[in-house]
């Protein structure tokens, strides 16, 4: 029998506590700085050395927990007592780290009552760095090892560790920031106590005002947001359904091209549509110019405001609705409709009485998905909103504006979070209970009944003009990159590309990236490339744990994960700067905060594609591997992962591409050193430099297509043989 | 694979499993001797699979302990128990060749790939699949896939081998031959096997002992003969084969023999510790004899008659109720409606606690 020991996590914790510098180093950890015992400078020393030589007593509990764990971590037998000691020591170590980190900050004690109790502390500390991180991981895995050895998680240390890691990272990177942000609503202001300040912030007329119903002014941003999200969701769902019906139920010739629609939202940077609309309907847009020169009419700035944002959102989110609905429409078992027709129902009656009701939960789902996307959308309102404010832009201006009012931002974000949560819970209710879509994996023979003529005509009448418009918007948007000044000087030029991506050679032949966009492009690509594998790995791990393991707290973990999906990007952005500005985790302005943001914003996508694929993979396959003495990790590596390749591709592509196109959260997190492409573009747009912005977007689109192709090539295909094995065929990824 | 190897004893001590409010297995004790084949038999949903998976380590018992050999395995994970399982769906890895599938467990245990494949070849030969190693599982028939699954489990020389309804995906003829192969292999290698099935004839054919389960608990355990001939409850009697359930009375007990009154009939049957009073009587259909009207016995009338080739089946209406009768070696079928005399053969009749 194998004797397993917990020496590895112990060594990790020991390395972090004893050897490596505990705190974040100003210039990063250098090779010579890694060994941090015996340092003169307390900030560069390891925890043990700080406690021993610099009088930082608060590290002694951490060291003590480490010492306590050692005997139990050694490879000898497996008594129940050892397991308990291990768990307790791991838990104590974590607790000690967290408590000292929260209690002692840059100004000594973090809370006044601590100073009152223990007296002034004439010392301080900065955020944790490599040492602290390693130690936390080490103690975490000691704890999970101990729990597994006590029989939790079926005695499986890997599962236990995975759950610990997931739970820990959700707490640190989602729950904690969101709660910190929400607590900002309560900070007292001027003469107001916390409750007064809260009321003042939340009950703001700028949020709830209904003046627009009586006078010609803007309503509160809450109503604006709600109206916009409702209108966008309704229109996008209707359009998405038309496209889905045409793509699956008619003999329409250009179906392949329609499928292209599913890729568009993934690779389109968030303001391409907005820019396209400006170039068509803006003050110097094509339509306005024509109207002026032919009819002498001034169309004005109508595109800036509700109408424009709504139009842009419908363009942006129709593909999303289509993506959701095509699965729904395809998923309806043809035999249901065939049954209906054999029961003498007409095609119209079949559609109305069978097809439509079966699709209803799917429609509701699509509606809610778009609703939440619209709620969190930042790119379109910032480009086209004008004086029409929504929650996301209002939060942005509360933070970056002259006022720097975090309390107000927190209150707005709280309202937004509430709306998102309500929508999210509704969606779970609608979809959870009544999903009729029957994806059994069994070949369901039969043909879908053709659409009734009326429905077919309606679908075409809605979808075709829209498809045409979409193409025009995209073309215009891209054409803008190739003329000097849109609307005034139509001379073709590559000047915008040159300004963004010029390459020059010095006299001695060295290459200079002279264009203004290179810096942000490299940053974006490298951070996205770092984040994507982490996102995919963590997401699939979570999917596997959720789909395959049963343990206490599983539903809680699942709910917490899905909840991260409901938190809008703007909220996350504000929450991150508020939380990570100060120790114990002082990562604002670093690459870490951006990568963390990407990973935890996109995690749910990885989880969902993983869970979907996993649910089609016969569970007894992993169980067989486990009974064949494969370690859980080996089971994952040799059985689950090879069969999940399509899901891996999906997760990687999504994680990479979304990291490159996201803007709502990162706009708060970028710094001069780490500037992201999207933020660079939005700054150009705000300055009215459309040409360069569009040129950059075009380059991003091409890059992302290349990346998708490359990832698909790298991950490769599954080999399953000529007959596909029963129960072991995950759905192909449509990417 | 050595023929001298003997499987280990398995002891379940007060083991039980609950899923929230649902009790899948009530706490029970069971000892499975080393080198024997024990079947868990029972209707669907009675907890057989759950019990088996607890032995495998795929399910954590809510209470109780599990010993294999002398070692307490309760807290060990599936991979650490030296137990192999053959799944109902076979669970062959679809992306690996047959040989890789069989070698998988060996490689997991740290064997070099070359050695593992050699052993896997040998195991494939044991189950009669020499030369199939390079194929993918999807390129085999159902029966062949089943054999690969068995080879994959066997090659690890597990101390206990578990089968969960291994034959339910095969057709009737293949089922019969596969079950004989499994039994022969188990006896040749001296394996400890726990075998789950809901098919009583399969259980009777392969088992050293049968554990009949009902409603998450053990109804009765014993050898096939014991269970068939001396069921302890009407449930076990009817589950182990066709049986007529009658109500009678014990008039008195003398020297361990009970005088049982069934309507007009009187028998002396082993008392099995039951006191005088009402009692349930179980009569196998082949223990009921039909004679021409007027002969000794209870009067009856045939209400249904079916010719089955090797035997005939009747339903006879009697003062005790409808009786199901199997009459062997009968050339001519007694016509429906004819009056008969009904006698019971004490060999096939037992009394059970009501
Ligand atoms: N994961 C589970 N959650 C809840 N109930 C379960 C679960 N697995 C099995 N059960 C219940 O436990 C009982 C026994 O199931 P099982 O052992 O599969 O029966 P069998 O194999 O005898 O048909 C059934 O009532 C089943 O519904
Ligand atoms: Mg079962």
Short mmCIF file of N, CA, C and O in Angstrom, two decimals, chain A residues 158-248:
data_model
loop_
_atom_site.label_atom_id
_atom_site.label_comp_id
_atom_site.label_asym_id
_atom_site.label_seq_id
_atom_site.Cartn_x
_atom_site.Cartn_y
_atom_site.Cartn_z
N UNK A 158 -6.12 15.11 -3.45
CA UNK A 158 -6.12 15.99 -4.62
C UNK A 158 -7.42 16.79 -4.69
O UNK A 158 -7.42 18.01 -4.87
N UNK A 159 -8.53 16.07 -4.54
CA UNK A 159 -9.83 16.76 -4.58
C UNK A 159 -9.92 17.78 -3.46
O UNK A 159 -10.32 18.93 -3.66
N UNK A 160 -9.48 17.34 -2.30
CA UNK A 160 -9.51 18.24 -1.15
C UNK A 160 -8.69 19.49 -1.41
O UNK A 160 -9.14 20.62 -1.17
N UNK A 161 -7.49 19.30 -1.97
CA UNK A 161 -6.63 20.44 -2.29
C UNK A 161 -7.26 21.33 -3.34
O UNK A 161 -7.22 22.56 -3.25
N UNK A 162 -7.87 20.71 -4.35
CA UNK A 162 -8.48 21.48 -5.43
C UNK A 162 -9.61 22.33 -4.89
O UNK A 162 -9.74 23.52 -5.21
N UNK A 163 -10.45 21.72 -4.05
CA UNK A 163 -11.57 22.47 -3.48
C UNK A 163 -11.04 23.61 -2.62
O UNK A 163 -11.53 24.75 -2.69
N UNK A 164 -10.00 23.32 -1.83
CA UNK A 164 -9.41 24.35 -1.00
C UNK A 164 -8.89 25.51 -1.83
O UNK A 164 -9.13 26.68 -1.53
N UNK A 165 -8.19 25.16 -2.91
CA UNK A 165 -7.62 26.20 -3.77
C UNK A 165 -8.71 27.06 -4.39
O UNK A 165 -8.64 28.30 -4.41
N UNK A 166 -9.76 26.39 -4.88
CA UNK A 166 -10.86 27.14 -5.51
C UNK A 166 -11.55 28.04 -4.50
O UNK A 166 -11.76 29.23 -4.75
N UNK A 167 -11.88 27.45 -3.37
CA UNK A 167 -12.60 28.23 -2.36
C UNK A 167 -11.73 29.41 -1.92
O UNK A 167 -12.21 30.55 -1.85
N UNK A 168 -10.46 29.12 -1.67
CA UNK A 168 -9.56 30.19 -1.23
C UNK A 168 -9.46 31.30 -2.25
O UNK A 168 -9.55 32.48 -1.91
N UNK A 169 -9.31 30.93 -3.52
CA UNK A 169 -9.11 32.00 -4.49
C UNK A 169 -10.41 32.77 -4.74
O UNK A 169 -10.37 33.97 -5.01
N UNK A 170 -11.55 32.10 -4.61
CA UNK A 170 -12.81 32.85 -4.76
C UNK A 170 -12.96 33.83 -3.60
O UNK A 170 -13.38 34.98 -3.78
N UNK A 171 -12.58 33.37 -2.41
CA UNK A 171 -12.68 34.28 -1.26
C UNK A 171 -11.77 35.48 -1.46
O UNK A 171 -12.19 36.64 -1.32
N UNK A 172 -10.51 35.20 -1.85
CA UNK A 172 -9.54 36.30 -1.92
C UNK A 172 -9.83 37.24 -3.09
O UNK A 172 -9.70 38.45 -2.97
N UNK A 173 -10.24 36.68 -4.21
CA UNK A 173 -10.32 37.51 -5.41
C UNK A 173 -11.74 37.89 -5.84
O UNK A 173 -11.91 38.59 -6.82
N UNK A 174 -12.75 37.39 -5.16
CA UNK A 174 -14.09 37.86 -5.49
C UNK A 174 -14.85 38.31 -4.24
O UNK A 174 -15.27 39.47 -4.15
N UNK A 175 -15.00 37.39 -3.29
CA UNK A 175 -15.84 37.72 -2.14
C UNK A 175 -15.28 38.90 -1.34
O UNK A 175 -15.98 39.86 -1.05
N UNK A 176 -14.00 38.81 -1.04
CA UNK A 176 -13.39 39.86 -0.22
C UNK A 176 -13.47 41.23 -0.90
O UNK A 176 -13.96 42.19 -0.29
N UNK A 177 -13.03 41.36 -2.17
CA UNK A 177 -13.14 42.69 -2.80
C UNK A 177 -14.57 43.20 -2.86
O UNK A 177 -14.82 44.38 -2.57
N UNK A 178 -15.52 42.32 -3.22
CA UNK A 178 -16.89 42.80 -3.35
C UNK A 178 -17.42 43.27 -2.00
O UNK A 178 -18.05 44.33 -1.89
N UNK A 179 -17.13 42.52 -0.96
CA UNK A 179 -17.59 42.93 0.36
C UNK A 179 -16.90 44.22 0.80
O UNK A 179 -17.53 45.11 1.37
N UNK A 180 -15.60 44.31 0.52
CA UNK A 180 -14.89 45.54 0.87
C UNK A 180 -15.54 46.74 0.20
O UNK A 180 -15.77 47.78 0.81
N UNK A 181 -15.84 46.54 -1.09
CA UNK A 181 -16.44 47.65 -1.83
C UNK A 181 -17.80 48.02 -1.23
O UNK A 181 -18.09 49.19 -1.02
N UNK A 182 -18.62 46.97 -0.98
CA UNK A 182 -19.94 47.28 -0.43
C UNK A 182 -19.82 48.01 0.90
O UNK A 182 -20.62 48.89 1.21
N UNK A 183 -18.79 47.65 1.68
CA UNK A 183 -18.67 48.30 2.99
C UNK A 183 -18.33 49.78 2.83
O UNK A 183 -18.57 50.57 3.74
N UNK A 184 -17.79 50.16 1.68
CA UNK A 184 -17.48 51.57 1.45
C UNK A 184 -18.73 52.45 1.44
O UNK A 184 -18.65 53.65 1.66
N UNK A 185 -19.85 51.81 1.16
CA UNK A 185 -21.11 52.58 1.18
C UNK A 185 -21.36 53.16 2.55
O UNK A 185 -22.06 54.15 2.69
N UNK A 186 -20.79 52.50 3.57
CA UNK A 186 -21.12 52.88 4.94
C UNK A 186 -20.15 53.90 5.53
O UNK A 186 -20.35 54.34 6.63
N UNK A 187 -19.05 54.19 4.79
CA UNK A 187 -18.09 55.10 5.42
C UNK A 187 -18.74 56.46 5.66
O UNK A 187 -19.36 57.03 4.76
N UNK A 188 -18.60 56.98 6.87
CA UNK A 188 -19.22 58.26 7.22
C UNK A 188 -18.66 59.37 6.34
O UNK A 188 -17.54 59.27 5.83
N UNK A 189 -19.46 60.40 6.13
CA UNK A 189 -19.01 61.49 5.26
C UNK A 189 -19.40 62.81 5.89
O UNK A 189 -20.53 62.96 6.35
N UNK A 190 -18.47 63.76 5.85
CA UNK A 190 -18.72 65.09 6.41
C UNK A 190 -19.48 64.99 7.73
O UNK A 190 -19.04 64.33 8.66
N UNK A 191 -20.67 65.57 7.78
CA UNK A 191 -21.38 65.60 9.06
C UNK A 191 -22.23 64.34 9.27
O UNK A 191 -22.84 64.17 10.31
N UNK A 192 -22.25 63.46 8.27
CA UNK A 192 -23.18 62.34 8.35
C UNK A 192 -22.56 61.12 9.03
O UNK A 192 -21.38 60.83 8.85
N UNK A 193 -23.36 60.41 9.81
CA UNK A 193 -22.91 59.14 10.37
C UNK A 193 -22.99 58.08 9.27
O UNK A 193 -23.40 58.37 8.15
N UNK A 194 -22.61 56.84 9.60
CA UNK A 194 -22.59 55.84 8.54
C UNK A 194 -23.96 55.60 7.92
O UNK A 194 -24.12 55.48 6.72
N UNK A 195 -25.00 55.59 8.78
CA UNK A 195 -26.33 55.30 8.23
C UNK A 195 -26.82 56.47 7.38
O UNK A 195 -27.41 56.29 6.32
N UNK A 196 -26.53 57.66 7.86
CA UNK A 196 -26.92 58.85 7.10
C UNK A 196 -26.22 58.88 5.76
O UNK A 196 -26.83 59.12 4.71
N UNK A 197 -24.92 58.58 5.80
CA UNK A 197 -24.14 58.58 4.57
C UNK A 197 -24.68 57.53 3.60
O UNK A 197 -24.80 57.77 2.40
N UNK A 198 -25.01 56.37 4.15
CA UNK A 198 -25.53 55.30 3.31
C UNK A 198 -26.82 55.75 2.63
O UNK A 198 -26.98 55.63 1.42
N UNK A 199 -27.74 56.27 3.45
CA UNK A 199 -29.02 56.71 2.90
C UNK A 199 -28.80 57.78 1.83
O UNK A 199 -29.38 57.73 0.74
N UNK A 200 -27.92 58.71 2.17
CA UNK A 200 -27.65 59.81 1.27
C UNK A 200 -27.15 59.29 -0.07
O UNK A 200 -27.55 59.75 -1.14
N UNK A 201 -26.27 58.29 -0.02
CA UNK A 201 -25.68 57.77 -1.26
C UNK A 201 -26.67 56.94 -2.06
O UNK A 201 -26.80 57.07 -3.25
N UNK A 202 -27.36 56.03 -1.32
CA UNK A 202 -28.21 55.09 -2.04
C UNK A 202 -29.48 55.76 -2.54
O UNK A 202 -30.00 55.43 -3.60
N UNK A 203 -29.97 56.74 -1.76
CA UNK A 203 -31.24 57.35 -2.13
C UNK A 203 -31.06 58.57 -3.04
O UNK A 203 -31.94 59.39 -3.17
N UNK A 204 -29.89 58.67 -3.62
CA UNK A 204 -29.56 59.80 -4.47
C UNK A 204 -30.59 59.99 -5.59
O UNK A 204 -31.03 59.03 -6.21
N UNK A 205 -30.97 61.27 -5.81
CA UNK A 205 -31.93 61.53 -6.88
C UNK A 205 -31.33 61.23 -8.25
O UNK A 205 -32.02 60.90 -9.19
N UNK A 206 -30.01 61.32 -8.32
CA UNK A 206 -29.36 61.02 -9.59
C UNK A 206 -29.51 59.55 -9.96
O UNK A 206 -29.32 59.16 -11.10
N UNK A 207 -29.78 58.72 -8.96
CA UNK A 207 -29.98 57.30 -9.26
C UNK A 207 -31.44 57.01 -9.54
O UNK A 207 -31.80 56.34 -10.48
N UNK A 208 -32.32 57.52 -8.67
CA UNK A 208 -33.72 57.09 -8.71
C UNK A 208 -34.66 58.13 -9.31
O UNK A 208 -35.84 57.86 -9.45
N UNK A 209 -34.13 59.32 -9.62
CA UNK A 209 -34.99 60.39 -10.05
C UNK A 209 -35.89 60.02 -11.22
O UNK A 209 -35.49 59.28 -12.13
N UNK A 210 -37.15 60.50 -11.17
CA UNK A 210 -38.09 60.16 -12.24
C UNK A 210 -38.53 61.41 -12.99
O UNK A 210 -39.60 61.46 -13.58
N UNK A 211 -37.65 62.43 -12.97
CA UNK A 211 -38.03 63.71 -13.55
C UNK A 211 -38.34 63.61 -15.03
O UNK A 211 -39.13 64.38 -15.57
N UNK A 212 -37.74 62.65 -15.71
CA UNK A 212 -37.92 62.57 -17.16
C UNK A 212 -39.35 62.30 -17.55
O UNK A 212 -39.76 62.54 -18.67
N UNK A 213 -40.17 61.76 -16.62
CA UNK A 213 -41.55 61.49 -16.98
C UNK A 213 -42.35 62.77 -17.10
O UNK A 213 -43.38 62.81 -17.77
N UNK A 214 -41.88 63.83 -16.44
CA UNK A 214 -42.65 65.08 -16.48
C UNK A 214 -41.95 66.17 -17.26
O UNK A 214 -42.60 66.98 -17.92
N UNK A 215 -40.63 66.21 -17.19
CA UNK A 215 -39.92 67.28 -17.89
C UNK A 215 -38.91 66.70 -18.86
O UNK A 215 -38.64 65.50 -18.84
N UNK A 216 -38.33 67.54 -19.67
CA UNK A 216 -37.41 67.06 -20.68
C UNK A 216 -35.97 66.99 -20.13
O UNK A 216 -35.07 67.64 -20.63
N UNK A 217 -35.80 66.21 -19.08
CA UNK A 217 -34.45 66.00 -18.55
C UNK A 217 -34.21 64.50 -18.40
O UNK A 217 -35.12 63.70 -18.60
N UNK A 218 -32.99 64.16 -18.07
CA UNK A 218 -32.69 62.75 -17.91
C UNK A 218 -33.21 62.22 -16.60
O UNK A 218 -33.20 62.90 -15.58
N UNK A 219 -33.63 60.93 -16.64
CA UNK A 219 -34.06 60.27 -15.42
C UNK A 219 -32.83 59.84 -14.63
O UNK A 219 -31.70 59.99 -15.07
N UNK A 220 -33.08 59.23 -13.46
CA UNK A 220 -31.98 58.68 -12.69
C UNK A 220 -31.30 57.56 -13.46
O UNK A 220 -31.91 56.91 -14.31
N UNK A 221 -30.01 57.34 -13.15
CA UNK A 221 -29.28 56.35 -13.91
C UNK A 221 -29.83 54.94 -13.74
O UNK A 221 -29.72 54.10 -14.62
N UNK A 222 -30.45 54.69 -12.58
CA UNK A 222 -31.04 53.36 -12.41
C UNK A 222 -32.09 53.10 -13.47
O UNK A 222 -32.10 52.06 -14.12
N UNK A 223 -32.99 54.08 -13.64
CA UNK A 223 -34.06 53.89 -14.64
C UNK A 223 -33.48 53.83 -16.04
O UNK A 223 -33.93 53.02 -16.86
N UNK A 224 -32.48 54.68 -16.31
CA UNK A 224 -31.83 54.63 -17.62
C UNK A 224 -31.30 53.23 -17.90
O UNK A 224 -31.53 52.65 -18.96
N UNK A 225 -30.58 52.69 -16.91
CA UNK A 225 -29.97 51.38 -17.07
C UNK A 225 -31.03 50.31 -17.29
O UNK A 225 -30.92 49.47 -18.18
N UNK A 226 -32.07 50.38 -16.47
CA UNK A 226 -33.12 49.38 -16.56
C UNK A 226 -33.81 49.43 -17.92
O UNK A 226 -34.03 48.42 -18.58
N UNK A 227 -34.13 50.65 -18.34
CA UNK A 227 -34.80 50.81 -19.64
C UNK A 227 -33.94 50.28 -20.76
O UNK A 227 -34.37 49.53 -21.62
N UNK A 228 -32.68 50.70 -20.72
CA UNK A 228 -31.76 50.30 -21.77
C UNK A 228 -31.61 48.78 -21.81
O UNK A 228 -31.72 48.16 -22.88
N UNK A 229 -31.39 48.18 -20.64
CA UNK A 229 -31.18 46.73 -20.59
C UNK A 229 -32.42 46.00 -21.08
O UNK A 229 -32.32 45.03 -21.85
N UNK A 230 -33.60 46.47 -20.67
CA UNK A 230 -34.83 45.81 -21.10
C UNK A 230 -35.01 45.93 -22.61
O UNK A 230 -35.30 44.94 -23.29
N UNK A 231 -34.81 47.13 -23.12
CA UNK A 231 -35.00 47.33 -24.56
C UNK A 231 -33.98 46.52 -25.36
O UNK A 231 -34.32 45.86 -26.34
N UNK A 232 -32.74 46.55 -24.93
CA UNK A 232 -31.71 45.81 -25.65
C UNK A 232 -31.97 44.31 -25.60
O UNK A 232 -31.86 43.61 -26.61
N UNK A 233 -32.31 43.82 -24.42
CA UNK A 233 -32.53 42.37 -24.28
C UNK A 233 -33.69 41.93 -25.16
O UNK A 233 -33.61 40.91 -25.84
N UNK A 234 -34.77 42.71 -25.17
CA UNK A 234 -35.93 42.32 -25.96
C UNK A 234 -35.58 42.29 -27.45
O UNK A 234 -35.86 41.31 -28.15
N UNK A 235 -34.95 43.36 -27.93
CA UNK A 235 -34.64 43.42 -29.35
C UNK A 235 -33.64 42.34 -29.74
O UNK A 235 -33.81 41.66 -30.75
N UNK A 236 -32.60 42.17 -28.93
CA UNK A 236 -31.57 41.21 -29.29
C UNK A 236 -32.13 39.79 -29.27
O UNK A 236 -31.78 38.96 -30.12
N UNK A 237 -33.03 39.50 -28.33
CA UNK A 237 -33.62 38.16 -28.28
C UNK A 237 -34.47 37.90 -29.50
O UNK A 237 -34.41 36.82 -30.11
N UNK A 238 -35.29 38.88 -29.87
CA UNK A 238 -36.13 38.71 -31.06
C UNK A 238 -35.26 38.48 -32.29
O UNK A 238 -35.52 37.56 -33.09
N UNK A 239 -34.22 39.29 -32.44
CA UNK A 239 -33.34 39.12 -33.58
C UNK A 239 -32.61 37.79 -33.54
O UNK A 239 -32.52 37.08 -34.54
N UNK A 240 -32.12 37.46 -32.36
CA UNK A 240 -31.39 36.19 -32.21
C UNK A 240 -32.27 35.01 -32.58
O UNK A 240 -31.83 34.08 -33.26
N UNK A 241 -33.55 35.08 -32.17
CA UNK A 241 -34.46 33.98 -32.48
C UNK A 241 -34.67 33.88 -33.99
O UNK A 241 -34.67 32.79 -34.57
N UNK A 242 -34.85 35.03 -34.63
CA UNK A 242 -35.04 35.01 -36.09
C UNK A 242 -33.85 34.33 -36.76
O UNK A 242 -34.01 33.46 -37.61
N UNK A 243 -32.66 34.75 -36.37
CA UNK A 243 -31.46 34.16 -36.96
C UNK A 243 -31.39 32.66 -36.68
O UNK A 243 -31.07 31.86 -37.55
N UNK A 244 -31.71 32.30 -35.44
CA UNK A 244 -31.61 30.89 -35.06
C UNK A 244 -32.59 30.05 -35.87
O UNK A 244 -32.26 28.96 -36.34
N UNK A 245 -33.81 30.56 -36.05
CA UNK A 245 -34.80 29.81 -36.82
C UNK A 245 -34.35 29.67 -38.27
O UNK A 245 -34.46 28.61 -38.87
N UNK A 246 -33.83 30.77 -38.81
CA UNK A 246 -33.37 30.71 -40.20
C UNK A 246 -32.21 29.73 -40.35
O UNK A 246 -32.17 28.93 -41.27
N UNK A 247 -31.31 29.77 -39.39
CA UNK A 247 -30.12 28.92 -39.51
C UNK A 247 -30.44 27.44 -39.38
O UNK A 247 -29.76 26.61 -39.97
N UNK A 248 -31.49 27.11 -38.59
CA UNK A 248 -31.70 25.69 -38.35
C UNK A 248 -32.94 25.13 -39.06
O UNK A 248 -33.01 23.95 -39.30
#
